[in-house]
């Protein structure tokens, strides 16, 4: 983003990726100038009554990058490192992601700088409701539809939906996705992102002639996305040899039982101390020997510093922005097949789109319908990206960005810049 307000390592990286695609596409300069920065960025103060009686003021954000294809869509992140630049980068990636997989939605993101693990349920609820009240006039089923991201879940989405509905005076389930099924959520949303990652790994394996039944995998970030990915890969016969979260990692060449990892994490809240394996640091996990590596934590984990040491054949980006452009070049030279974030983790927003459609129609689908439609959209997108990468002789990330950015740019040229 050209201006100082949005500048951060993540937003610089998102713009750098965009510029590479814009140059390849010979994008109209006015359109490119506009797409380098968001439509709108809100910073809000979120006073929250803490359990000890104090009022703590958190800082919240909502950044809307582009809505030329449809209403803004994007998650809400609760994490201590959340800042305007990070949220802006994530909003931009959402624009390309929705466009790449052909959804009639634009890109947005939001978040609060906080550590949700240190907040009680009461504090979390109060903070979420006040944040929602602060962004109330900027969200809505026709305007901007939030969803879960790191540190948020279906309960948080239920509070967002309830707060919005209380202010409107009637139930508005379509204001968020990733809600519990009981209040208008869809079946299959919680698992959607991880499931999508696995569908994309299956496509990549078929393209590369790899037998998944003989593969090993490691997952950085055993949360919503990472855990589902590990579980579904294990169900296909892939041996999970490494896993990590913020507390550290565990490695076992004989394979880790995903069910036990999930139970241990549920009981203790973290992975540290998991008994059947060797301990690793959160970053060492990226360098272990495995066929498939899944970063499913945060941005900029794979850099020029560690990219040469990665030993995987397939890198499937469950997280948003885990790989820097310098690392991308090195991975490409080393023959690592990268399934880029805007394709690999698009399953989440695709099923969020299904949820939104179901809410607007008050007509709900079966889990089979959700799964099959998800797989159909993702597999088609994979083949489009692969063809583009072969035709233009570029890596999968640039191919995905070319498709995503081009669709948005075309729509902008039809509609005009209203300058
Ligand atoms: P989550 O909060 O459920 O899980 C995140 C996990 O990562 C936690 O276990 C945390 O301990 C771990 N973690 C954080 N930093 C780490 C680090 N440096 N090293 C190792 N582990 C670390 O979050 P999530 O919803 O699973 O999201 C994970 C990533 O996937 C994010 O980049 C998010 O933007 C992306 N994503 C999520 C969705 C979704 O539907 N939830 C959709 C698309 C993309």
Short mmCIF file of C-alpha atoms and ligand atoms in Angstrom, two decimals:
data_model
loop_
_atom_site.label_atom_id
_atom_site.label_comp_id
_atom_site.label_asym_id
_atom_site.label_seq_id
_atom_site.Cartn_x
_atom_site.Cartn_y
_atom_site.Cartn_z
CA UNK A 1 0.00 0.00 0.00
CA UNK A 2 1.52 3.17 -1.18
CA UNK A 3 0.67 5.32 1.82
CA UNK A 4 2.19 5.13 5.25
CA UNK A 5 -1.11 4.39 7.05
CA UNK A 6 -1.29 0.81 5.82
CA UNK A 7 2.41 0.08 5.76
CA UNK A 8 3.60 -3.09 7.54
CA UNK A 9 5.70 -6.10 6.50
CA UNK A 10 2.56 -8.05 5.56
CA UNK A 11 1.00 -5.26 3.49
CA UNK A 12 4.31 -4.57 1.72
CA UNK A 13 4.42 -8.24 0.83
CA UNK A 14 0.81 -8.29 -0.42
CA UNK A 15 1.50 -5.24 -2.61
CA UNK A 16 4.74 -6.77 -3.89
CA UNK A 17 2.83 -9.90 -4.97
CA UNK A 18 0.15 -7.73 -6.57
CA UNK A 19 2.74 -5.66 -8.46
CA UNK A 20 4.29 -8.80 -9.95
CA UNK A 21 0.85 -9.91 -11.21
CA UNK A 22 -0.06 -6.38 -12.39
CA UNK A 23 3.12 -6.15 -14.42
CA UNK A 24 2.56 -9.55 -16.00
CA UNK A 25 -1.02 -8.55 -16.85
CA UNK A 26 0.06 -5.10 -18.10
CA UNK A 27 -2.70 -3.77 -15.89
CA UNK A 28 -4.23 -0.35 -16.53
CA UNK A 29 -2.20 2.06 -14.36
CA UNK A 30 -5.25 3.76 -12.84
CA UNK A 31 -6.79 0.43 -11.87
CA UNK A 32 -3.47 -0.79 -10.43
CA UNK A 33 -3.08 2.43 -8.43
CA UNK A 34 -6.49 1.93 -6.92
CA UNK A 35 -6.05 -1.80 -6.17
CA UNK A 36 -2.80 -1.24 -4.29
CA UNK A 37 -4.80 0.25 -1.42
CA UNK A 38 -8.07 -0.56 0.31
CA UNK A 39 -11.44 1.09 -0.31
CA UNK A 40 -11.87 1.90 3.35
CA UNK A 41 -10.15 1.22 6.68
CA UNK A 42 -11.72 1.66 10.09
CA UNK A 43 -9.89 1.82 13.41
CA UNK A 44 -12.18 1.55 16.42
CA UNK A 45 -11.77 1.73 20.17
CA UNK A 46 -13.38 -1.16 21.99
CA UNK A 47 -13.97 -0.44 25.69
CA UNK A 48 -14.45 -3.71 27.51
CA UNK A 49 -15.44 -4.32 31.13
CA UNK A 50 -12.89 -6.78 32.54
CA UNK A 51 -13.75 -9.27 35.27
CA UNK A 52 -11.88 -7.20 37.88
CA UNK A 53 -14.13 -4.20 37.20
CA UNK A 54 -11.64 -2.17 35.12
CA UNK A 55 -12.50 -1.01 31.61
CA UNK A 56 -9.78 -1.93 29.14
CA UNK A 57 -9.83 -0.24 25.72
CA UNK A 58 -8.82 -2.62 22.91
CA UNK A 59 -8.09 -1.48 19.35
CA UNK A 60 -10.16 -3.03 16.57
CA UNK A 61 -9.98 -2.82 12.78
CA UNK A 62 -12.12 -3.49 9.73
CA UNK A 63 -10.53 -3.02 6.33
CA UNK A 64 -12.55 -3.27 3.11
CA UNK A 65 -10.27 -3.70 0.14
CA UNK A 66 -12.53 -3.97 -2.90
CA UNK A 67 -16.20 -4.72 -3.57
CA UNK A 68 -16.37 -4.50 -7.33
CA UNK A 69 -17.50 -8.15 -7.60
CA UNK A 70 -19.96 -8.09 -4.70
CA UNK A 71 -20.28 -7.38 -0.96
CA UNK A 72 -17.10 -7.40 1.12
CA UNK A 73 -16.28 -10.69 2.82
CA UNK A 74 -13.56 -11.64 5.28
CA UNK A 75 -12.70 -13.02 8.68
CA UNK A 76 -12.21 -11.43 12.07
CA UNK A 77 -8.89 -12.20 13.78
CA UNK A 78 -8.16 -11.98 17.52
CA UNK A 79 -4.40 -12.01 18.08
CA UNK A 80 -1.90 -9.79 19.93
CA UNK A 81 -0.09 -8.89 16.67
CA UNK A 82 -3.18 -7.67 14.79
CA UNK A 83 -2.54 -4.22 13.28
CA UNK A 84 -3.86 -2.09 10.44
CA UNK A 85 -1.18 -3.22 7.98
CA UNK A 86 -1.76 -6.92 8.63
CA UNK A 87 -5.52 -6.56 8.34
CA UNK A 88 -5.09 -4.60 5.09
CA UNK A 89 -2.90 -7.33 3.60
CA UNK A 90 -5.42 -10.01 4.60
CA UNK A 91 -8.25 -7.94 3.06
CA UNK A 92 -6.36 -7.66 -0.24
CA UNK A 93 -5.72 -11.42 -0.34
CA UNK A 94 -9.46 -11.96 0.24
CA UNK A 95 -10.25 -9.91 -2.87
CA UNK A 96 -8.03 -12.10 -5.06
CA UNK A 97 -9.27 -15.29 -3.39
CA UNK A 98 -12.99 -14.60 -3.93
CA UNK A 99 -12.26 -13.55 -7.49
CA UNK A 100 -10.07 -16.58 -8.24
CA UNK A 101 -12.75 -19.09 -7.25
CA UNK A 102 -15.51 -17.08 -8.96
CA UNK A 103 -17.51 -15.88 -5.95
CA UNK A 104 -19.66 -12.74 -6.26
CA UNK A 105 -17.89 -11.24 -3.23
CA UNK A 106 -15.17 -8.70 -2.48
CA UNK A 107 -12.33 -8.70 0.02
CA UNK A 108 -12.27 -7.48 3.63
CA UNK A 109 -10.78 -8.44 6.98
CA UNK A 110 -11.09 -7.36 10.58
CA UNK A 111 -9.57 -7.98 13.94
CA UNK A 112 -8.79 -6.89 17.44
CA UNK A 113 -5.31 -6.69 18.96
CA UNK A 114 -5.82 -8.93 21.99
CA UNK A 115 -4.86 -12.34 23.34
CA UNK A 116 -8.15 -14.27 23.38
CA UNK A 117 -6.63 -17.06 25.50
CA UNK A 118 -6.17 -14.58 28.35
CA UNK A 119 -9.75 -13.34 28.27
CA UNK A 120 -12.62 -14.92 30.18
CA UNK A 121 -15.77 -15.88 28.30
CA UNK A 122 -17.46 -12.78 29.72
CA UNK A 123 -14.66 -10.47 28.60
CA UNK A 124 -14.54 -12.08 25.16
CA UNK A 125 -18.28 -11.62 24.75
CA UNK A 126 -18.22 -7.99 25.93
CA UNK A 127 -15.32 -7.13 23.63
CA UNK A 128 -16.95 -8.85 20.64
CA UNK A 129 -20.29 -7.10 21.17
CA UNK A 130 -18.71 -3.66 21.54
CA UNK A 131 -16.51 -4.21 18.46
CA UNK A 132 -19.60 -5.23 16.50
CA UNK A 133 -21.44 -2.11 17.68
CA UNK A 134 -18.50 0.03 16.53
CA UNK A 135 -18.47 -1.42 12.99
CA UNK A 136 -22.27 -1.88 12.79
CA UNK A 137 -22.87 0.66 10.04
CA UNK A 138 -20.16 -0.83 7.85
CA UNK A 139 -21.30 -4.47 7.90
CA UNK A 140 -24.51 -6.25 6.86
CA UNK A 141 -25.66 -9.01 4.49
CA UNK A 142 -25.54 -6.66 1.47
CA UNK A 143 -22.46 -4.74 2.62
CA UNK A 144 -19.77 -6.73 4.39
CA UNK A 145 -20.09 -10.21 5.91
CA UNK A 146 -17.49 -11.21 8.55
CA UNK A 147 -16.44 -14.80 9.34
CA UNK A 148 -14.05 -16.60 11.73
CA UNK A 149 -10.27 -16.40 11.42
CA UNK A 150 -7.39 -16.96 13.84
CA UNK A 151 -8.55 -16.71 17.47
CA UNK A 152 -12.29 -16.54 16.65
CA UNK A 153 -14.88 -19.29 16.23
CA UNK A 154 -18.58 -20.06 15.86
CA UNK A 155 -19.37 -18.68 19.34
CA UNK A 156 -17.78 -15.33 18.49
CA UNK A 157 -19.77 -15.24 15.23
CA UNK A 158 -22.97 -15.96 17.19
CA UNK A 159 -22.28 -12.89 19.40
CA UNK A 160 -21.60 -10.74 16.31
CA UNK A 161 -24.85 -11.93 14.75
CA UNK A 162 -26.84 -11.35 17.94
CA UNK A 163 -25.42 -7.85 18.53
CA UNK A 164 -26.12 -6.80 14.94
CA UNK A 165 -29.64 -8.28 15.13
CA UNK A 166 -30.41 -6.56 18.46
CA UNK A 167 -29.52 -3.20 16.94
CA UNK A 168 -31.60 -3.85 13.82
CA UNK A 169 -34.55 -5.19 15.83
CA UNK A 170 -34.86 -8.56 14.07
CA UNK A 171 -32.73 -11.64 13.41
CA UNK A 172 -30.21 -11.10 10.61
CA UNK A 173 -28.36 -14.42 10.20
CA UNK A 174 -26.80 -13.34 6.88
CA UNK A 175 -24.58 -10.73 8.58
CA UNK A 176 -21.91 -13.31 9.44
CA UNK A 177 -20.86 -16.77 8.33
CA UNK A 178 -19.26 -19.52 10.37
CA UNK A 179 -22.17 -19.36 12.86
CA UNK A 180 -23.48 -22.38 14.73
CA UNK A 181 -25.93 -24.41 12.63
CA UNK A 182 -28.66 -23.76 15.24
CA UNK A 183 -28.83 -20.07 14.32
CA UNK A 184 -28.49 -20.25 10.55
CA UNK A 185 -24.99 -21.61 10.04
CA UNK A 186 -24.29 -24.22 7.42
CA UNK A 187 -23.18 -27.78 7.92
CA UNK A 188 -19.57 -28.25 6.88
CA UNK A 189 -18.31 -24.68 7.48
CA UNK A 190 -16.04 -25.49 10.41
CA UNK A 191 -14.23 -28.17 8.41
CA UNK A 192 -14.38 -26.34 5.07
CA UNK A 193 -10.96 -24.70 4.99
CA UNK A 194 -9.01 -27.80 6.04
CA UNK A 195 -11.08 -29.99 3.75
CA UNK A 196 -10.35 -27.63 0.88
CA UNK A 197 -6.62 -27.80 1.64
CA UNK A 198 -6.83 -31.59 1.36
CA UNK A 199 -8.79 -31.50 -1.93
CA UNK A 200 -6.04 -29.28 -3.35
CA UNK A 201 -3.31 -31.63 -2.09
CA UNK A 202 -5.15 -34.51 -3.80
CA UNK A 203 -5.21 -32.59 -7.09
CA UNK A 204 -1.52 -31.69 -6.76
CA UNK A 205 -0.57 -35.30 -5.96
CA UNK A 206 -2.45 -36.54 -9.00
CA UNK A 207 -0.77 -33.93 -11.21
CA UNK A 208 2.69 -34.85 -9.87
CA UNK A 209 2.04 -38.60 -9.96
CA UNK A 210 2.47 -39.00 -6.19
CA UNK A 211 0.73 -41.76 -4.22
CA UNK A 212 -0.68 -40.07 -1.12
CA UNK A 213 -0.85 -43.42 0.68
CA UNK A 214 2.96 -43.41 0.77
CA UNK A 215 3.35 -39.77 1.83
CA UNK A 216 4.30 -38.04 5.08
CA UNK A 217 3.09 -34.61 6.16
CA UNK A 218 3.80 -31.93 8.77
CA UNK A 219 1.43 -29.19 9.95
CA UNK A 220 2.46 -25.86 11.47
CA UNK A 221 -0.45 -24.44 13.51
CA UNK A 222 -2.75 -27.14 14.81
CA UNK A 223 -5.88 -24.96 15.06
CA UNK A 224 -9.11 -25.06 13.11
CA UNK A 225 -7.49 -25.29 9.66
CA UNK A 226 -4.43 -27.32 10.69
CA UNK A 227 -6.32 -29.90 12.73
CA UNK A 228 -8.93 -30.61 10.05
CA UNK A 229 -6.22 -30.86 7.42
CA UNK A 230 -4.24 -33.32 9.55
CA UNK A 231 -7.33 -35.39 10.29
CA UNK A 232 -8.47 -35.60 6.67
CA UNK A 233 -4.96 -36.35 5.38
CA UNK A 234 -4.59 -39.14 7.94
CA UNK A 235 -7.92 -40.56 6.74
CA UNK A 236 -6.38 -40.79 3.25
CA UNK A 237 -3.44 -42.79 4.62
CA UNK A 238 -0.94 -39.92 4.84
CA UNK A 239 1.41 -40.30 7.81
CA UNK A 240 1.47 -37.14 9.96
CA UNK A 241 5.07 -36.92 11.20
CA UNK A 242 5.06 -33.43 12.70
CA UNK A 243 2.69 -30.87 14.19
CA UNK A 244 3.03 -27.60 16.10
CA UNK A 245 1.20 -24.71 17.70
CA UNK A 246 2.36 -21.57 19.54
CA UNK A 247 3.60 -23.68 22.45
CA UNK A 248 6.00 -25.71 20.28
CA UNK A 249 6.01 -28.80 18.12
CA UNK A 250 6.29 -32.56 18.12
CA UNK A 251 7.98 -34.91 15.65
CA UNK A 252 7.74 -38.65 15.21
CA UNK A 253 9.01 -40.38 12.07
CA UNK A 254 6.74 -43.37 12.81
CA UNK A 255 3.69 -41.10 12.66
CA UNK A 256 1.55 -39.23 15.18
CA UNK A 257 -2.02 -40.29 15.98
CA UNK A 258 -4.12 -37.24 15.05
CA UNK A 259 -6.92 -38.31 17.36
CA UNK A 260 -4.48 -38.30 20.31
CA UNK A 261 -3.09 -34.90 19.29
CA UNK A 262 -6.62 -33.49 19.24
CA UNK A 263 -7.49 -34.99 22.63
CA UNK A 264 -4.24 -33.75 24.19
CA UNK A 265 -4.77 -30.25 22.82
CA UNK A 266 -8.37 -30.17 23.96
CA UNK A 267 -7.38 -31.25 27.47
CA UNK A 268 -4.32 -29.03 27.91
CA UNK A 269 -5.03 -26.16 25.52
CA UNK A 270 -1.64 -26.59 23.82
CA UNK A 271 0.60 -29.20 22.23
CA UNK A 272 3.71 -28.78 24.39
CA UNK A 273 4.58 -31.95 26.26
CA UNK A 274 2.71 -34.31 23.91
CA UNK A 275 4.21 -37.62 25.02
CA UNK A 276 4.75 -39.78 21.92
CA UNK A 277 7.34 -37.85 19.95
CA UNK A 278 10.34 -35.54 20.11
CA UNK A 279 9.87 -31.86 20.95
CA UNK A 280 10.51 -29.24 18.28
CA UNK A 281 10.29 -25.47 18.13
CA UNK A 282 7.48 -23.84 16.16
CA UNK A 283 9.84 -22.98 13.30
CA UNK A 284 11.83 -26.27 13.24
CA UNK A 285 8.65 -28.00 12.14
CA UNK A 286 8.96 -26.32 8.73
CA UNK A 287 12.31 -27.97 8.08
CA UNK A 288 11.58 -31.59 8.93
CA UNK A 289 11.69 -34.24 6.23
CA UNK A 290 8.22 -34.78 4.82
CA UNK A 291 6.46 -34.93 1.44
CA UNK A 292 3.74 -32.41 2.25
CA UNK A 293 4.17 -29.33 4.43
CA UNK A 294 1.14 -27.35 5.58
CA UNK A 295 1.77 -23.96 7.18
CA UNK A 296 -1.57 -23.24 8.91
CA UNK A 297 -0.60 -20.49 11.38
CA UNK A 298 0.34 -16.95 10.40
CA UNK A 299 2.05 -14.84 7.75
CA UNK A 300 5.70 -14.77 6.67
CA UNK A 301 6.81 -18.04 8.23
CA UNK A 302 8.73 -19.21 5.16
CA UNK A 303 11.36 -16.63 4.26
CA UNK A 304 14.66 -16.41 2.40
CA UNK A 305 16.21 -17.51 5.72
CA UNK A 306 14.62 -20.97 5.90
CA UNK A 307 13.26 -21.65 2.38
CA UNK A 308 16.46 -23.39 1.19
CA UNK A 309 16.14 -25.85 4.11
CA UNK A 310 12.57 -26.96 3.35
CA UNK A 311 12.54 -30.63 2.38
CA UNK A 312 8.93 -31.06 1.22
CA UNK A 313 7.71 -31.80 -2.30
CA UNK A 314 4.32 -30.06 -1.89
CA UNK A 315 3.74 -26.88 0.13
CA UNK A 316 0.02 -26.40 0.77
CA UNK A 317 -0.69 -22.98 2.28
CA UNK A 318 -3.48 -23.35 4.80
CA UNK A 319 -2.46 -20.00 6.33
CA UNK A 320 -2.74 -16.67 4.54
CA UNK A 321 0.55 -15.22 3.34
CA UNK A 322 2.93 -17.75 4.95
CA UNK A 323 5.57 -17.44 2.19
CA UNK A 324 7.49 -14.30 1.22
CA UNK A 325 8.20 -13.51 -2.46
CA UNK A 326 11.95 -14.16 -1.98
CA UNK A 327 11.18 -17.57 -0.50
CA UNK A 328 8.80 -18.24 -3.40
CA UNK A 329 11.63 -17.84 -5.89
CA UNK A 330 13.85 -20.23 -3.93
CA UNK A 331 11.12 -22.86 -3.57
CA UNK A 332 10.41 -22.68 -7.28
CA UNK A 333 14.13 -23.21 -8.07
CA UNK A 334 14.18 -26.19 -5.69
CA UNK A 335 11.19 -27.80 -7.40
CA UNK A 336 8.74 -27.44 -4.50
CA UNK A 337 5.16 -27.44 -5.81
CA UNK A 338 3.39 -24.58 -4.00
CA UNK A 339 -0.39 -24.56 -3.69
CA UNK A 340 -0.84 -20.85 -2.95
CA UNK A 341 -2.98 -19.60 -0.09
CA UNK A 342 -5.67 -17.97 -2.24
CA UNK A 343 -6.33 -21.40 -3.75
CA UNK A 344 -5.36 -23.81 -0.96
CA UNK A 345 -7.43 -22.21 1.81
CA UNK A 346 -10.30 -20.89 -0.34
CA UNK A 347 -12.58 -23.67 0.96
CA UNK A 348 -13.44 -21.50 3.96
CA UNK A 349 -14.81 -18.59 1.98
CA UNK A 350 -16.51 -20.89 -0.53
CA UNK A 351 -18.57 -22.57 2.20
CA UNK A 352 -19.08 -19.16 3.84
CA UNK A 353 -20.59 -18.10 0.51
CA UNK A 354 -22.85 -21.19 0.63
CA UNK A 355 -23.90 -20.21 4.16
CA UNK A 356 -24.71 -16.65 3.09
CA UNK A 357 -26.76 -17.91 0.12
CA UNK A 358 -28.67 -20.33 2.38
CA UNK A 359 -29.39 -17.54 4.90
CA UNK A 360 -30.65 -15.19 2.19
CA UNK A 361 -32.96 -17.93 0.84
CA UNK A 362 -33.88 -19.47 4.20
CA UNK A 363 -33.31 -22.81 2.54
CA UNK A 364 -30.64 -25.17 3.86
CA UNK A 365 -28.49 -27.77 2.13
CA UNK A 366 -27.26 -31.22 3.17
CA UNK A 367 -23.64 -31.91 4.08
CA UNK A 368 -23.21 -33.88 0.83
CA UNK A 369 -24.40 -30.89 -1.20
CA UNK A 370 -21.96 -28.62 0.62
CA UNK A 371 -19.02 -31.00 0.17
CA UNK A 372 -19.70 -31.78 -3.48
CA UNK A 373 -20.19 -28.15 -4.49
CA UNK A 374 -17.06 -27.17 -2.54
CA UNK A 375 -15.00 -29.82 -4.25
CA UNK A 376 -16.39 -28.93 -7.69
CA UNK A 377 -15.47 -25.24 -7.34
CA UNK A 378 -12.02 -25.91 -5.89
CA UNK A 379 -11.03 -28.58 -8.39
CA UNK A 380 -12.07 -26.37 -11.30
CA UNK A 381 -10.02 -23.50 -9.84
CA UNK A 382 -7.00 -25.80 -9.40
CA UNK A 383 -7.15 -26.84 -13.06
CA UNK A 384 -7.52 -23.21 -14.19
CA UNK A 385 -4.49 -22.18 -12.12
CA UNK A 386 -2.44 -25.15 -13.35
CA UNK A 387 -3.29 -24.37 -17.01
CA UNK A 388 -2.41 -20.71 -16.51
CA UNK A 389 0.89 -21.67 -14.88
CA UNK A 390 1.76 -23.97 -17.79
CA UNK A 391 0.62 -21.50 -20.46
CA UNK A 392 2.46 -18.50 -18.97
CA UNK A 393 5.38 -20.55 -17.59
CA UNK A 394 4.94 -19.05 -14.13
CA UNK A 395 4.62 -20.63 -10.70
CA UNK A 396 1.22 -21.52 -9.21
CA UNK A 397 1.07 -18.37 -7.05
CA UNK A 398 1.56 -15.99 -9.93
CA UNK A 399 -0.90 -18.01 -12.03
CA UNK A 400 -3.53 -17.77 -9.28
CA UNK A 401 -2.92 -14.04 -8.84
CA UNK A 402 -3.14 -13.43 -12.60
CA UNK A 403 -6.61 -15.03 -12.67
CA UNK A 404 -7.78 -13.35 -9.46
CA UNK A 405 -6.49 -9.86 -10.25
CA UNK A 406 -7.61 -9.99 -13.89
CA UNK A 407 -11.23 -10.72 -13.02
CA UNK A 408 -11.34 -7.82 -10.55
CA UNK A 409 -9.60 -5.43 -12.97
CA UNK A 410 -12.03 -6.30 -15.77
CA UNK A 411 -15.00 -5.61 -13.51
CA UNK A 412 -13.45 -2.29 -12.48
CA UNK A 413 -12.97 -1.27 -16.08
CA UNK A 414 -16.63 -2.10 -16.87
CA UNK A 415 -17.88 -0.16 -13.88
CA UNK A 416 -15.39 2.73 -14.11
CA UNK A 417 -13.36 4.28 -11.32
CA UNK A 418 -15.89 7.07 -10.49
CA UNK A 419 -12.87 9.37 -10.16
P1 LIG B 1 -6.85 -20.95 14.88
O1 LIG B 1 -6.79 -19.82 15.83
O2 LIG B 1 -7.98 -21.92 14.97
O3 LIG B 1 -5.49 -21.78 14.90
C1 LIG B 1 -4.24 -21.22 14.73
C2 LIG B 1 -3.22 -22.18 15.29
O4 LIG B 1 -1.91 -21.74 14.94
C3 LIG B 1 -3.24 -22.27 16.82
O5 LIG B 1 -3.14 -23.63 17.20
C4 LIG B 1 -1.99 -21.50 17.25
O6 LIG B 1 -1.46 -22.00 18.46
C5 LIG B 1 -1.08 -21.79 16.08
N1 LIG B 1 0.00 -20.82 15.86
C6 LIG B 1 -0.08 -19.47 15.83
N2 LIG B 1 1.13 -18.95 15.57
C7 LIG B 1 1.99 -20.00 15.44
C8 LIG B 1 3.35 -20.13 15.15
N3 LIG B 1 4.12 -19.06 14.94
N4 LIG B 1 3.90 -21.38 15.07
C9 LIG B 1 3.14 -22.48 15.26
N5 LIG B 1 1.82 -22.41 15.52
C10 LIG B 1 1.25 -21.19 15.60
O7 LIG B 1 -6.82 -20.25 13.43
P2 LIG B 1 -7.33 -20.83 12.04
O8 LIG B 1 -8.71 -20.35 11.82
O9 LIG B 1 -7.01 -22.28 11.94
O10 LIG B 1 -6.39 -20.01 11.04
C11 LIG B 1 -5.06 -20.41 10.73
C12 LIG B 1 -4.62 -19.76 9.44
O11 LIG B 1 -5.51 -20.13 8.40
C13 LIG B 1 -4.60 -18.23 9.45
O12 LIG B 1 -3.55 -17.77 8.63
C14 LIG B 1 -5.93 -17.86 8.81
O13 LIG B 1 -5.92 -16.57 8.24
C15 LIG B 1 -6.02 -18.96 7.76
N6 LIG B 1 -7.37 -19.21 7.28
C16 LIG B 1 -8.36 -19.57 8.14
C17 LIG B 1 -9.64 -19.82 7.63
C18 LIG B 1 -10.75 -20.31 8.52
O14 LIG B 1 -11.80 -20.67 7.96
N7 LIG B 1 -10.61 -20.35 9.82
C19 LIG B 1 -9.88 -19.67 6.26
C20 LIG B 1 -8.84 -19.32 5.42
C21 LIG B 1 -7.58 -19.10 5.95
#
